[in-house]
Coordinates of C-alpha atoms in Angstrom, one line a residue:
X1 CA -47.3 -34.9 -198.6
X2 CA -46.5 -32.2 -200.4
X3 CA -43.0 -31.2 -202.0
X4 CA -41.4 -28.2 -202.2
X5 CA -37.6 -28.1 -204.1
X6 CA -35.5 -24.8 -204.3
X7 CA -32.9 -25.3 -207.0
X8 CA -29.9 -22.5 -207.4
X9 CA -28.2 -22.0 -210.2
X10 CA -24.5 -21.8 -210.0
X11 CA -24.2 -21.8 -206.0
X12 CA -20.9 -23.3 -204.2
X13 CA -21.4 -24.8 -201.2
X14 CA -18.4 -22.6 -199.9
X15 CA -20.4 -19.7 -199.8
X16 CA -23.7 -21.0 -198.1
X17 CA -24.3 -19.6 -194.9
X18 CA -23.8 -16.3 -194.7
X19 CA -26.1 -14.3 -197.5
X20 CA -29.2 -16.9 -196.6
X21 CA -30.1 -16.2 -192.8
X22 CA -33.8 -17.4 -193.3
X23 CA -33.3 -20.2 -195.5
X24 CA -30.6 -21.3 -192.8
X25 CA -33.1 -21.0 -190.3
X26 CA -36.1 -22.1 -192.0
X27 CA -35.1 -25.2 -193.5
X28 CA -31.7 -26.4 -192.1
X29 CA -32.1 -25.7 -188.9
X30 CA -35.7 -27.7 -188.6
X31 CA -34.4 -30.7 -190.6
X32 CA -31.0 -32.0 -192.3
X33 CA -27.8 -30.4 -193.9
X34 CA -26.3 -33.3 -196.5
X35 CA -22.7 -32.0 -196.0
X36 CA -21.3 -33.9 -198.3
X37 CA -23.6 -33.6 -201.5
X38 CA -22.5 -33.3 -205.0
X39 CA -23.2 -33.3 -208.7
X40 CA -22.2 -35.6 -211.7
X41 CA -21.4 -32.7 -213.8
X42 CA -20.3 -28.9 -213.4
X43 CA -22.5 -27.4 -215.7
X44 CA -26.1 -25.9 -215.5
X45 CA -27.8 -27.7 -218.1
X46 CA -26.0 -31.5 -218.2
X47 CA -26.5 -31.3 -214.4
X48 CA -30.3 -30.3 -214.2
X49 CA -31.3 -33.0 -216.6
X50 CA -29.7 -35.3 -214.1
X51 CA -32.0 -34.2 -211.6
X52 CA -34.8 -34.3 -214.0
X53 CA -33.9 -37.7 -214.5
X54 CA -32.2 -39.1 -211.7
X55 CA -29.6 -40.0 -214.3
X56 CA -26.0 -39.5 -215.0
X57 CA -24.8 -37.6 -217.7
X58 CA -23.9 -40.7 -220.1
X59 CA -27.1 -42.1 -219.7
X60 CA -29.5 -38.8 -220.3
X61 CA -26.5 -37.7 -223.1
X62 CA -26.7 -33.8 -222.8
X63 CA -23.3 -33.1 -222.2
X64 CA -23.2 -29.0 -222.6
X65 CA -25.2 -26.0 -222.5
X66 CA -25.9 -26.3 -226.2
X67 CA -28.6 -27.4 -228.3
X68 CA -25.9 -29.7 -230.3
X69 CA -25.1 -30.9 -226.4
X70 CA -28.7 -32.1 -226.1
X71 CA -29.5 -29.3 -224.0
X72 CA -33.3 -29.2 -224.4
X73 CA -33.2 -30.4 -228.0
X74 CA -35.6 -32.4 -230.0
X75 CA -33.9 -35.6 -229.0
X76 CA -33.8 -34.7 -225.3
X77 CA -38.0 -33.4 -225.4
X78 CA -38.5 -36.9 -227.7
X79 CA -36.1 -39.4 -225.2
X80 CA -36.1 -38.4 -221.9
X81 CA -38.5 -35.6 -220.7
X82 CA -41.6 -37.9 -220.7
X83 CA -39.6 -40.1 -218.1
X84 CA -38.5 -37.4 -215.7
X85 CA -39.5 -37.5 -212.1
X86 CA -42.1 -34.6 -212.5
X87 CA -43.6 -36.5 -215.4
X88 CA -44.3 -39.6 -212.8
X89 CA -45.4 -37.6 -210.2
X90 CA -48.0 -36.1 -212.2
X91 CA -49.7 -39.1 -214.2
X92 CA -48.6 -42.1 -211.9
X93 CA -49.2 -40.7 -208.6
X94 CA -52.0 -37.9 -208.7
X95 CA -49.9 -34.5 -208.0
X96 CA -50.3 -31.5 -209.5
X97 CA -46.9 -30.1 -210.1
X98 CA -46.2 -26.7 -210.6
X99 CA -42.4 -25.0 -212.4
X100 CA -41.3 -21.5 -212.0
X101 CA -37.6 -20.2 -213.7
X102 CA -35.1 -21.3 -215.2
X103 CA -35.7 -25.1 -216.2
X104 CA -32.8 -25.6 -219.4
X105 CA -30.3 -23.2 -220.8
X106 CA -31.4 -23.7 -224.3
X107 CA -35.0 -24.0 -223.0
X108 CA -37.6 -22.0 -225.4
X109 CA -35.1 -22.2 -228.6
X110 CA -36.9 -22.0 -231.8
X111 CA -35.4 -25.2 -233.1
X112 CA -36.5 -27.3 -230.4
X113 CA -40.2 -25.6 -230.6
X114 CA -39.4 -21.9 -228.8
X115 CA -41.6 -21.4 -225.7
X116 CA -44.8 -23.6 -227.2
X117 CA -43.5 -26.6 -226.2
X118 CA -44.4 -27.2 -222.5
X119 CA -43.0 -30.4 -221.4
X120 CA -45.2 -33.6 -220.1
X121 CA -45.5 -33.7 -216.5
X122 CA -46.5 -29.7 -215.3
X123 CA -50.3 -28.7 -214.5
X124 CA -48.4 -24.6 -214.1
X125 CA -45.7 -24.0 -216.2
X126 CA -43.8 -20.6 -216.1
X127 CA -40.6 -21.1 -217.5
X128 CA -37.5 -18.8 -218.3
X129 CA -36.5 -18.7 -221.7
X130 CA -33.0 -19.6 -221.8
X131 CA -30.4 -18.8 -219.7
X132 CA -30.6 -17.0 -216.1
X133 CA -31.1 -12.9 -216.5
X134 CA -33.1 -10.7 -213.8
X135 CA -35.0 -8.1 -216.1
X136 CA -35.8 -8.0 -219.4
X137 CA -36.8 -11.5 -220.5
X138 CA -39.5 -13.9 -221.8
X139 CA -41.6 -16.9 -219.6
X140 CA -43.5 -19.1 -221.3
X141 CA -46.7 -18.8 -219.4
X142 CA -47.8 -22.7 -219.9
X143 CA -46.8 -22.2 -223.6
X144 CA -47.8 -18.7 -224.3
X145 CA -44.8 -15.7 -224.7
X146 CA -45.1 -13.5 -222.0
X147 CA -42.6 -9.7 -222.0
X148 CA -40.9 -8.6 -219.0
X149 CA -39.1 -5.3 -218.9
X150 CA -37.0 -3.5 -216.4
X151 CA -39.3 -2.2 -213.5
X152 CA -38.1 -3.7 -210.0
X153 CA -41.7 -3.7 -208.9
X154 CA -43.1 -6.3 -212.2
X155 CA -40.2 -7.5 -213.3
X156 CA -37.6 -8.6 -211.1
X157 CA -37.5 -12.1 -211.9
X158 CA -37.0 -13.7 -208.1
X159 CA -39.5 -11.5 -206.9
X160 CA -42.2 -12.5 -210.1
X161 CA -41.2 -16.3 -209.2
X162 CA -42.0 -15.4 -205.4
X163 CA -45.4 -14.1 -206.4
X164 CA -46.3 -16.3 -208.9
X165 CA -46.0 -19.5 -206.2
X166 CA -47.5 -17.7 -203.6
X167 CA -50.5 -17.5 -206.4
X168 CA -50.0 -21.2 -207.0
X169 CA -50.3 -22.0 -203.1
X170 CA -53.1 -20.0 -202.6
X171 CA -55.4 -21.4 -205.7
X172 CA -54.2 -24.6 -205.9
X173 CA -56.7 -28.1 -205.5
X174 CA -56.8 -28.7 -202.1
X175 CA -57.9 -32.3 -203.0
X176 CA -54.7 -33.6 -204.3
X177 CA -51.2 -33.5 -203.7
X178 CA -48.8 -30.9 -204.9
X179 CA -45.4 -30.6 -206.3
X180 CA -43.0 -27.5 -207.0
X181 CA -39.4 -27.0 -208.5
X182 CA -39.0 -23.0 -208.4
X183 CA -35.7 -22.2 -210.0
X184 CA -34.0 -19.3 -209.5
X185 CA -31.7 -17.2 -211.9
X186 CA -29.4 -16.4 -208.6
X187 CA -26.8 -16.2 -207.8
X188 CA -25.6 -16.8 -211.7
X189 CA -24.5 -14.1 -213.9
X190 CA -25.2 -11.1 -214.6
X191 CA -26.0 -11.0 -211.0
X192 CA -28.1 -8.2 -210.4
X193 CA -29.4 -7.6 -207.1
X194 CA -32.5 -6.0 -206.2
X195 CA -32.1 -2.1 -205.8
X196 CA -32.3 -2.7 -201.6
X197 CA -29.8 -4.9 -201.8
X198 CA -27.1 -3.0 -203.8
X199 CA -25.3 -1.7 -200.7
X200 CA -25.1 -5.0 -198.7
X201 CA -21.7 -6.9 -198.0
X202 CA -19.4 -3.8 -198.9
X203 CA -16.7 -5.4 -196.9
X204 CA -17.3 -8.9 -198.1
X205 CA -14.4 -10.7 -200.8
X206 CA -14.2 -13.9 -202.0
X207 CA -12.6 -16.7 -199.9
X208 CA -8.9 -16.7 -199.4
X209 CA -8.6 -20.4 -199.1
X210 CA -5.0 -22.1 -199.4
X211 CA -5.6 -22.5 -202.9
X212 CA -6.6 -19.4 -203.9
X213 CA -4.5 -17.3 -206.4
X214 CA -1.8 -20.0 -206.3
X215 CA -0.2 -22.4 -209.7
X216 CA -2.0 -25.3 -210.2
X217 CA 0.8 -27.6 -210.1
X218 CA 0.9 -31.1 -211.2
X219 CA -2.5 -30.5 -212.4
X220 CA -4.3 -31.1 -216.4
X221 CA -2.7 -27.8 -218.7
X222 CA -5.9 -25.7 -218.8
X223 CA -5.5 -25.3 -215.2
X224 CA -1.4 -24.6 -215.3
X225 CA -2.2 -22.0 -218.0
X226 CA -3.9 -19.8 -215.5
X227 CA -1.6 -17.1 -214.6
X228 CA 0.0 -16.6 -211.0
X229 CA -0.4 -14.1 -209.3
X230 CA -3.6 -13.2 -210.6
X231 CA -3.7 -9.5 -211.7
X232 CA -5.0 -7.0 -209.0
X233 CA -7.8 -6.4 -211.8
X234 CA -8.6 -10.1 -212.0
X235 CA -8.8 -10.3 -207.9
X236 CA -11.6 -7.0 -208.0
X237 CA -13.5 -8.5 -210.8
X238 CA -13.8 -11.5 -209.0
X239 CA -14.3 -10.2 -205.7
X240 CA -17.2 -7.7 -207.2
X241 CA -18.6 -10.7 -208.7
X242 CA -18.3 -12.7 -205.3
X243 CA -20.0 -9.4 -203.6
X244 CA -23.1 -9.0 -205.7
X245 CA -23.7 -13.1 -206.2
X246 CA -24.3 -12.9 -202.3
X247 CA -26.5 -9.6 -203.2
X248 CA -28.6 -11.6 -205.7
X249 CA -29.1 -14.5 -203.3
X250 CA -30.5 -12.1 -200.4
X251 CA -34.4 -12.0 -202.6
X252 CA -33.7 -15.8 -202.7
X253 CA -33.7 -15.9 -198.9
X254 CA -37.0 -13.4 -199.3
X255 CA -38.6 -16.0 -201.9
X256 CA -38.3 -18.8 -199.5
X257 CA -38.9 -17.1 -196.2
X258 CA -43.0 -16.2 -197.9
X259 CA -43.2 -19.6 -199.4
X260 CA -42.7 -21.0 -195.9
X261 CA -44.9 -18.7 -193.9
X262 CA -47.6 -19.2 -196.9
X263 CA -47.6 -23.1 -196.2
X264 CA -47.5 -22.1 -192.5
X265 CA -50.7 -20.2 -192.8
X266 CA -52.2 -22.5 -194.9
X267 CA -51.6 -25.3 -192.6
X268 CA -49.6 -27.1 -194.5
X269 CA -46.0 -26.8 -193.4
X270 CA -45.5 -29.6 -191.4
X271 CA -46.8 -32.4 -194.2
X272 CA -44.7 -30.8 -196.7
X273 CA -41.3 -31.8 -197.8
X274 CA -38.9 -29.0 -198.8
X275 CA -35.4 -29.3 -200.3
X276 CA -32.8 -26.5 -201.1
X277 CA -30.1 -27.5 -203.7
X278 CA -28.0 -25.8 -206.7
X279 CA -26.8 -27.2 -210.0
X280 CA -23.6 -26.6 -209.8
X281 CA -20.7 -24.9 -207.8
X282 CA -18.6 -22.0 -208.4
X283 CA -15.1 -21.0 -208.1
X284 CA -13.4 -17.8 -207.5
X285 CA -9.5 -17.0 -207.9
X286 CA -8.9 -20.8 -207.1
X287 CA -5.3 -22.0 -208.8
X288 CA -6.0 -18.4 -210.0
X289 CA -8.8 -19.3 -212.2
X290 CA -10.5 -16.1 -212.2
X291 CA -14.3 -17.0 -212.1
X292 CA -16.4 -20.3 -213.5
X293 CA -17.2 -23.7 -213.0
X294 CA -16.6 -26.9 -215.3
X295 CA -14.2 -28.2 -213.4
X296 CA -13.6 -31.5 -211.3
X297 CA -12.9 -29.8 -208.1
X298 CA -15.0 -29.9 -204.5
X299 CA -15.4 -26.0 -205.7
X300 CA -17.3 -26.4 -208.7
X301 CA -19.2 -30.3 -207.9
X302 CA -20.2 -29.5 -204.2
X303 CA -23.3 -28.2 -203.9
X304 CA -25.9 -27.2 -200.6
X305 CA -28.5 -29.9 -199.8
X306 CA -30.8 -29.1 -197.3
X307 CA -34.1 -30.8 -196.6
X308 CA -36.8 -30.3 -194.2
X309 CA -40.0 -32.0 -193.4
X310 CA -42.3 -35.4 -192.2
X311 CA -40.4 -37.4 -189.7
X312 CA -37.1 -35.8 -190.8
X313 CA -35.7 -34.2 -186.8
X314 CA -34.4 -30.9 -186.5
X315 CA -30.8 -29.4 -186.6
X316 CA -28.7 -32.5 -188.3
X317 CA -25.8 -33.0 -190.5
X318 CA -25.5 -35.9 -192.7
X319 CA -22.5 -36.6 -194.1
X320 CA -23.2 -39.7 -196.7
X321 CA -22.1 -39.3 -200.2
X322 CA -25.7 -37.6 -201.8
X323 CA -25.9 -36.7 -205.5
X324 CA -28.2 -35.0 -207.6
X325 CA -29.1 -37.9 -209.7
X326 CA -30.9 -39.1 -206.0
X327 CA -33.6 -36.5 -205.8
X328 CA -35.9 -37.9 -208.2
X329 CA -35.8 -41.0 -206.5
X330 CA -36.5 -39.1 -202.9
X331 CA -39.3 -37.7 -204.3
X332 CA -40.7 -40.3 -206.2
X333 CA -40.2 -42.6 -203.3
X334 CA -42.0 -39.7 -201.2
X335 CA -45.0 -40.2 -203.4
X336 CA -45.1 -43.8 -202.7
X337 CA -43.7 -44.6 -206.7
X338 CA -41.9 -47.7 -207.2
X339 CA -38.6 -47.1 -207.7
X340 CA -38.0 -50.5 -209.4
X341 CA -40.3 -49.1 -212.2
X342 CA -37.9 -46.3 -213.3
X343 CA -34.2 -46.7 -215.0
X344 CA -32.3 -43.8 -212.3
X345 CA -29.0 -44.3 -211.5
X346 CA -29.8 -42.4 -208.2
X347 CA -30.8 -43.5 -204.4
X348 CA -33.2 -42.9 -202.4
X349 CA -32.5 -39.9 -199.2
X350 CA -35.6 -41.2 -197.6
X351 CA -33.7 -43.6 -195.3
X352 CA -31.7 -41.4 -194.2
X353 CA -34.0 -37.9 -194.2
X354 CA -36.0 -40.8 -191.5
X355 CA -32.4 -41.6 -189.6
X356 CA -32.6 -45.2 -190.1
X357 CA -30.1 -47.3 -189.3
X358 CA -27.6 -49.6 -191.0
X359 CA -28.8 -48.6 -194.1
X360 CA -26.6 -49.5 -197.0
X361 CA -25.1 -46.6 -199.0
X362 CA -22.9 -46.0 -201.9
X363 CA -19.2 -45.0 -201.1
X364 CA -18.3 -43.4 -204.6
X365 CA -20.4 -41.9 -207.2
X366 CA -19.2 -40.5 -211.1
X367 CA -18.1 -37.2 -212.4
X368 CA -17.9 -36.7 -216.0
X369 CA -17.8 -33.7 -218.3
X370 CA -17.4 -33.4 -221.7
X371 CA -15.1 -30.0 -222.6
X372 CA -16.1 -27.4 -225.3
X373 CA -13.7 -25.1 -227.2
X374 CA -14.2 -23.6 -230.9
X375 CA -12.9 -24.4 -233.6
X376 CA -11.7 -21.0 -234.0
X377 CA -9.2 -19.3 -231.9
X378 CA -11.1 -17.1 -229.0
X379 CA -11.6 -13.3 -230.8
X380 CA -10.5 -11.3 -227.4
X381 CA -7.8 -13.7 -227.2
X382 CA -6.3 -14.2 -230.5
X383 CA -3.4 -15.3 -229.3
X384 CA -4.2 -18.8 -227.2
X385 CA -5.1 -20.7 -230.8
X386 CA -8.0 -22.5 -231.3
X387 CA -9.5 -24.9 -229.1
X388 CA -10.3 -22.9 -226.0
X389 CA -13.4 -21.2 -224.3
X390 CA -14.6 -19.2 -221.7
X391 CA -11.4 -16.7 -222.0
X392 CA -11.7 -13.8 -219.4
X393 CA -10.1 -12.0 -217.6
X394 CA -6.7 -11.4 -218.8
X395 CA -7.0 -13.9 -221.2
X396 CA -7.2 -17.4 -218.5
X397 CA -9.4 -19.9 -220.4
X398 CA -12.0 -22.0 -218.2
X399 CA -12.8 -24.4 -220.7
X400 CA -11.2 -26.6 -224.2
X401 CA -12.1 -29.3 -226.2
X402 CA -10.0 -31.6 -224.2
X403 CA -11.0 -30.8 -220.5
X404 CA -13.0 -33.8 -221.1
X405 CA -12.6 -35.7 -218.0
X406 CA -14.3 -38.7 -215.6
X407 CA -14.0 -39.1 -212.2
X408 CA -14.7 -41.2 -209.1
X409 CA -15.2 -39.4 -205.9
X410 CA -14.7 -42.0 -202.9
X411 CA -15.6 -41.4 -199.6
X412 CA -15.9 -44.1 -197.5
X413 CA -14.7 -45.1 -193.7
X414 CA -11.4 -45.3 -194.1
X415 CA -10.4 -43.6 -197.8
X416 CA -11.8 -39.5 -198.9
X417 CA -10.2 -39.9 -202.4
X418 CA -10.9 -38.6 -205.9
X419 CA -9.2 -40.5 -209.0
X420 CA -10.0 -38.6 -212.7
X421 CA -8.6 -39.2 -216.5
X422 CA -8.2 -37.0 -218.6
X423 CA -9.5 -38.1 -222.5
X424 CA -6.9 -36.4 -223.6
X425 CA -3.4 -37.2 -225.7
X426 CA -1.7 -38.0 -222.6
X427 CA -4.7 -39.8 -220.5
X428 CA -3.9 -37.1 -217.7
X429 CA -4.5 -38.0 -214.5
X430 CA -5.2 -36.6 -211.1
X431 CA -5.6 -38.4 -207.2
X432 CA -6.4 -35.9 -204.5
X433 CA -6.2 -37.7 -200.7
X434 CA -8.8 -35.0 -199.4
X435 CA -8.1 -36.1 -196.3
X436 CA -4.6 -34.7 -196.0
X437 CA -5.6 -31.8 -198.9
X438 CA -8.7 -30.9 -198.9
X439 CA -8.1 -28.1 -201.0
X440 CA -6.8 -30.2 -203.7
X441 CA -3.2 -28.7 -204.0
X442 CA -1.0 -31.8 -204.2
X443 CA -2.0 -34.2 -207.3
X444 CA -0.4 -37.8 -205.8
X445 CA -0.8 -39.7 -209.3
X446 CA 2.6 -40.6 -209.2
X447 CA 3.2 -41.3 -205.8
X448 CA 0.4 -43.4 -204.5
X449 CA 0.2 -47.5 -204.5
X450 CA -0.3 -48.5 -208.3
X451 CA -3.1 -51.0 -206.9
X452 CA -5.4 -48.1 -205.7
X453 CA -4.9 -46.9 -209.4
X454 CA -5.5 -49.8 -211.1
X455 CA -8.5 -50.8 -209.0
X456 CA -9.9 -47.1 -209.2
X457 CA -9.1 -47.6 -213.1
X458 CA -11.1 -50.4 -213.3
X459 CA -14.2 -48.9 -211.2
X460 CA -13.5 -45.8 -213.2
X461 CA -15.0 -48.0 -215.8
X462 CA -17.2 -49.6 -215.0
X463 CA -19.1 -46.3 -213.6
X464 CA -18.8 -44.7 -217.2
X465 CA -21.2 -47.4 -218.4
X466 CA -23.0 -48.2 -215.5
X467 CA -26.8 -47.5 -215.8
X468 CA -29.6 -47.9 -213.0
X469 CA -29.0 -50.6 -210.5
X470 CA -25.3 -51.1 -211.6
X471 CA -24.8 -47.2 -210.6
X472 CA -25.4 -48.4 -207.1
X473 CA -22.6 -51.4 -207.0
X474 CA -20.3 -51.6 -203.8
X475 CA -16.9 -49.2 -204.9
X476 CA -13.3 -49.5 -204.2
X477 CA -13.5 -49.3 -200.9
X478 CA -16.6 -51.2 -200.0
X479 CA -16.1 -54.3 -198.4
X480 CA -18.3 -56.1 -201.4
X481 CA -16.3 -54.9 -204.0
X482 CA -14.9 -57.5 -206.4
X483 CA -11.5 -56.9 -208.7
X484 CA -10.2 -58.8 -211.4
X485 CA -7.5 -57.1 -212.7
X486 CA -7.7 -59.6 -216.3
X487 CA -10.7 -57.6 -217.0
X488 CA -8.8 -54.3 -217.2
X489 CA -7.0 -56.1 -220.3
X490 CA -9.5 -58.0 -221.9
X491 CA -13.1 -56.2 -222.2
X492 CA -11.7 -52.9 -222.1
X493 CA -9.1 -52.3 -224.7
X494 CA -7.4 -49.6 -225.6
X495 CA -8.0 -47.0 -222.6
X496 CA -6.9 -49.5 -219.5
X497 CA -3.8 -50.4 -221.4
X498 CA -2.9 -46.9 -222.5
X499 CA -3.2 -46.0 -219.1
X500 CA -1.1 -48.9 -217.1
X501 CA 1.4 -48.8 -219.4
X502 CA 1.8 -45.1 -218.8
X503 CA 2.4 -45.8 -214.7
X504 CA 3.8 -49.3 -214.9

């Protein structure tokens, strides 16, 4: 069969529906909405080499969007690119796979070989170099430096990925199977929306949820330091940015509405598998922090995850705990690969894009992000010291050194819980019971039973070092689970003890 994936960059799950009609149509409505799907890490770059690789971030080791984070580096090119999913699917199993947009932010830097360096596993590669913009940028043309300027009708970039896979469709060997990722810059930053689109959603804001624009009480400090109320210029900066990221995503909704018809035409839409995801989620004026990501709540790690085609039925909702790391494996497992042959910390969909029954499935998964903050204090914001990032507006920092957290999101029959440390002085820590919140207001790390929090301590644990098949053993809640609370003081040292003798 052939494959198809969308991936967004920067696109909450909170914001889905309304700006993408067609794809809602096209692709949700004739197969399967994952409703509860999610990724390892907030950030654009650790979290698409996790797809890549169908690996967590402590496993694949590129924890920012810096070259010194591994993002596209030497090391990364040299250790894990030959091994990505794309890379199998092009010399194990006869595809000919095709990239277009942004693949790494750091992608095309001249220490890591600038836009020469086309990496194993693409027949067509037209990659952005670095990070998401709309006009005025460089692909690498399958290794060659190609100019775009600032005419809508040539350069707007969704509209030059549209045409460049409609080219691919249309030329492409009819004699093997194919493969495309097409990676849009929308709806990240700058967020420039085609010149039609500049007028839509006048009237649209940004969500006023219960925790929008409120103190984020009880939670780790970078959070607290945002300030409440939010400034009325904070609140229109965000909701302009909320406004136009829903302008942006309305060429996305053009892009997949030809790709569809084109595989339609060509008679090949109903063998062909297509999958709409983002890397990451998004936040806006949420415990008033103005706009970003990189942070451990359902705002920023849920992401859309919609699939469509072979055997999958129309109009469903799936609400199994889905990752990132598991779309490698689908699609690998699509091709007929082995799985056992690969090291991915992921699953399979396939069971369940097939609706089979009993099938065995995880009931927590890992989410761990390493924080940056310069050394330096931040120049508009002399003030805050050094440490912190990512200061604007009004000076509200989205990021330090030391909002370096892990996390274990649980859902499971009876328990929709997420337990995160802080590595930080104090080993902060925050439990949200998302049944009762599921905004995330009330932290309940002092108030819930202290054997949850040992036990989800212990899995905690055994997650951060977890790699392939032992990413996939039963959790907390799962009725295989085994705990032996003399491990949390024998093989782990210093971080269990620091942290029971902080609640016992």
């Amino acid at each position: 069969p052939g494959i198809l994936t969308f991936l967004a960059d920067t696109f909450s799950v909170l914001s889905f529906q309304t700006p993408l009609q067609k794809t809602n149509a096209l692709i949700a409505q004739m197969g399967i909405t994952f409703v509860n799907a999610y990724v390892p890490s907030a950030l654009c770059c650790p979290s698409r080499a996790s797809i890549l690789t169908g690996k967590y971030p402590h496993n694949h080791h590129v924890v920012n969007n810096t070259l010194e984070g591994n993002c596209s580096s030497k090391l990364w090119q040299k250790i894990q690119e030959p091994y990505t999913f794309p890379a199998l699917l092009k010399a194990m199993c006869g595809y000919q796979t095709f990239f277009a947009g942004k693949y790494l932010n750091e992608y095309g830097a001249e220490d890591a070989g600038g836009v020469g360096h086309v990496p194993p596993g693409w027949s067509f590669w037209y990659a952005l170099e670095k990070n998401s913009k709309y006009y005025n940028y460089t692909l690498s043309v399958n290794g060659k430096a190609r100019r775009h300027g600032e005419n809508y009708s040539v350069d707007y970039l969704t509209d030059v990925l549209a045409n460049m896979s409609l080219d691919f469709l249309e030329y492409k060997s009819n004699f093997e199977p194919f493969f495309m990722m097409i990676a849009t810059p929308a709806p990240h930053s700058p967020w420039t929306p085609a010149p039609q689109y500049t007028k839509s959603f006048q009237n649209v804001s940004a969500p006023r949820n219960s925790n929008f624009n409120i103190h984020g009480k009880n939670k780790h400090w970078l959070i607290r330091q945002a300030k409440t109320p939010m400034t009325n210029s904070s609140i229109q900066f965000l909701d302009d940015a909320y406004r136009k990221r829903w302008q942006t995503l309305l060429s996305v909704d053009d892009l997949i509405e030809k790709l569809v018809k084109k595989l339609e035409v060509n008679g090949e839409l109903d063998n062909t598998y297509i999958f709409y995801t983002s890397d990451n989620g998004f936040h806006t004026g949420q415990f008033s922090l103005p706009i970003d990501k990189r942070q451990l709540y359902e705002f920023d790690i849920k992401v859309p995850l919609l699939v469509r085609g072979p055997g999958i039925k129309p109009n469903q909702t799936n609400k199994m705990l889905v990752a990132n790391i598991d779309l490698g494996p689908t699609i690998l497992d699509i091709a007929g690969y082995d799985l056992n042959k690969t090291q991915m910390d992921g699953m399979s969909l396939l069971p369940l894009l097939r609706g089979e029954k009993n099938v065995t499935w995880r009931s927590d998964f890992l989410v761990e992000y390493q924080g940056e903050g310069y050394n330096g204090s931040d120049p508009t914001c002399p003030g805050l010291g050094p440490g912190v990032t990512h200061c604007f507006p009004d000076c509200v920092c989205e990021d330090s050194y030391n909002n370096t957290y892990a996390c274990v999101r649980t859902l499971s029959a009876s328990w929709d819980l997420q337990y995160c440390e802080f590595d930080d002085r104090e080993v902060f820590v925050e439990v949200y019971n998302l049944t009762a919140d599921p905004h995330q207001i009330n932290n309940i790390a002092k108030t819930i039973d202290q054997e949850i929090l040992e036990k989800m301590n212990y899995r905690l644990m055994m997650l951060q070092s977890c790699s392939g098949a032992t990413c996939r053993t039963p959790g907390v809640f799962d009725p295989g689970y085994r705990f032996d609370p003399r491990l949390m003081f024998s093989n782990h040292g210093l971080r269990a003890r620091r942290f029971s003798a902080q609640f016992l």
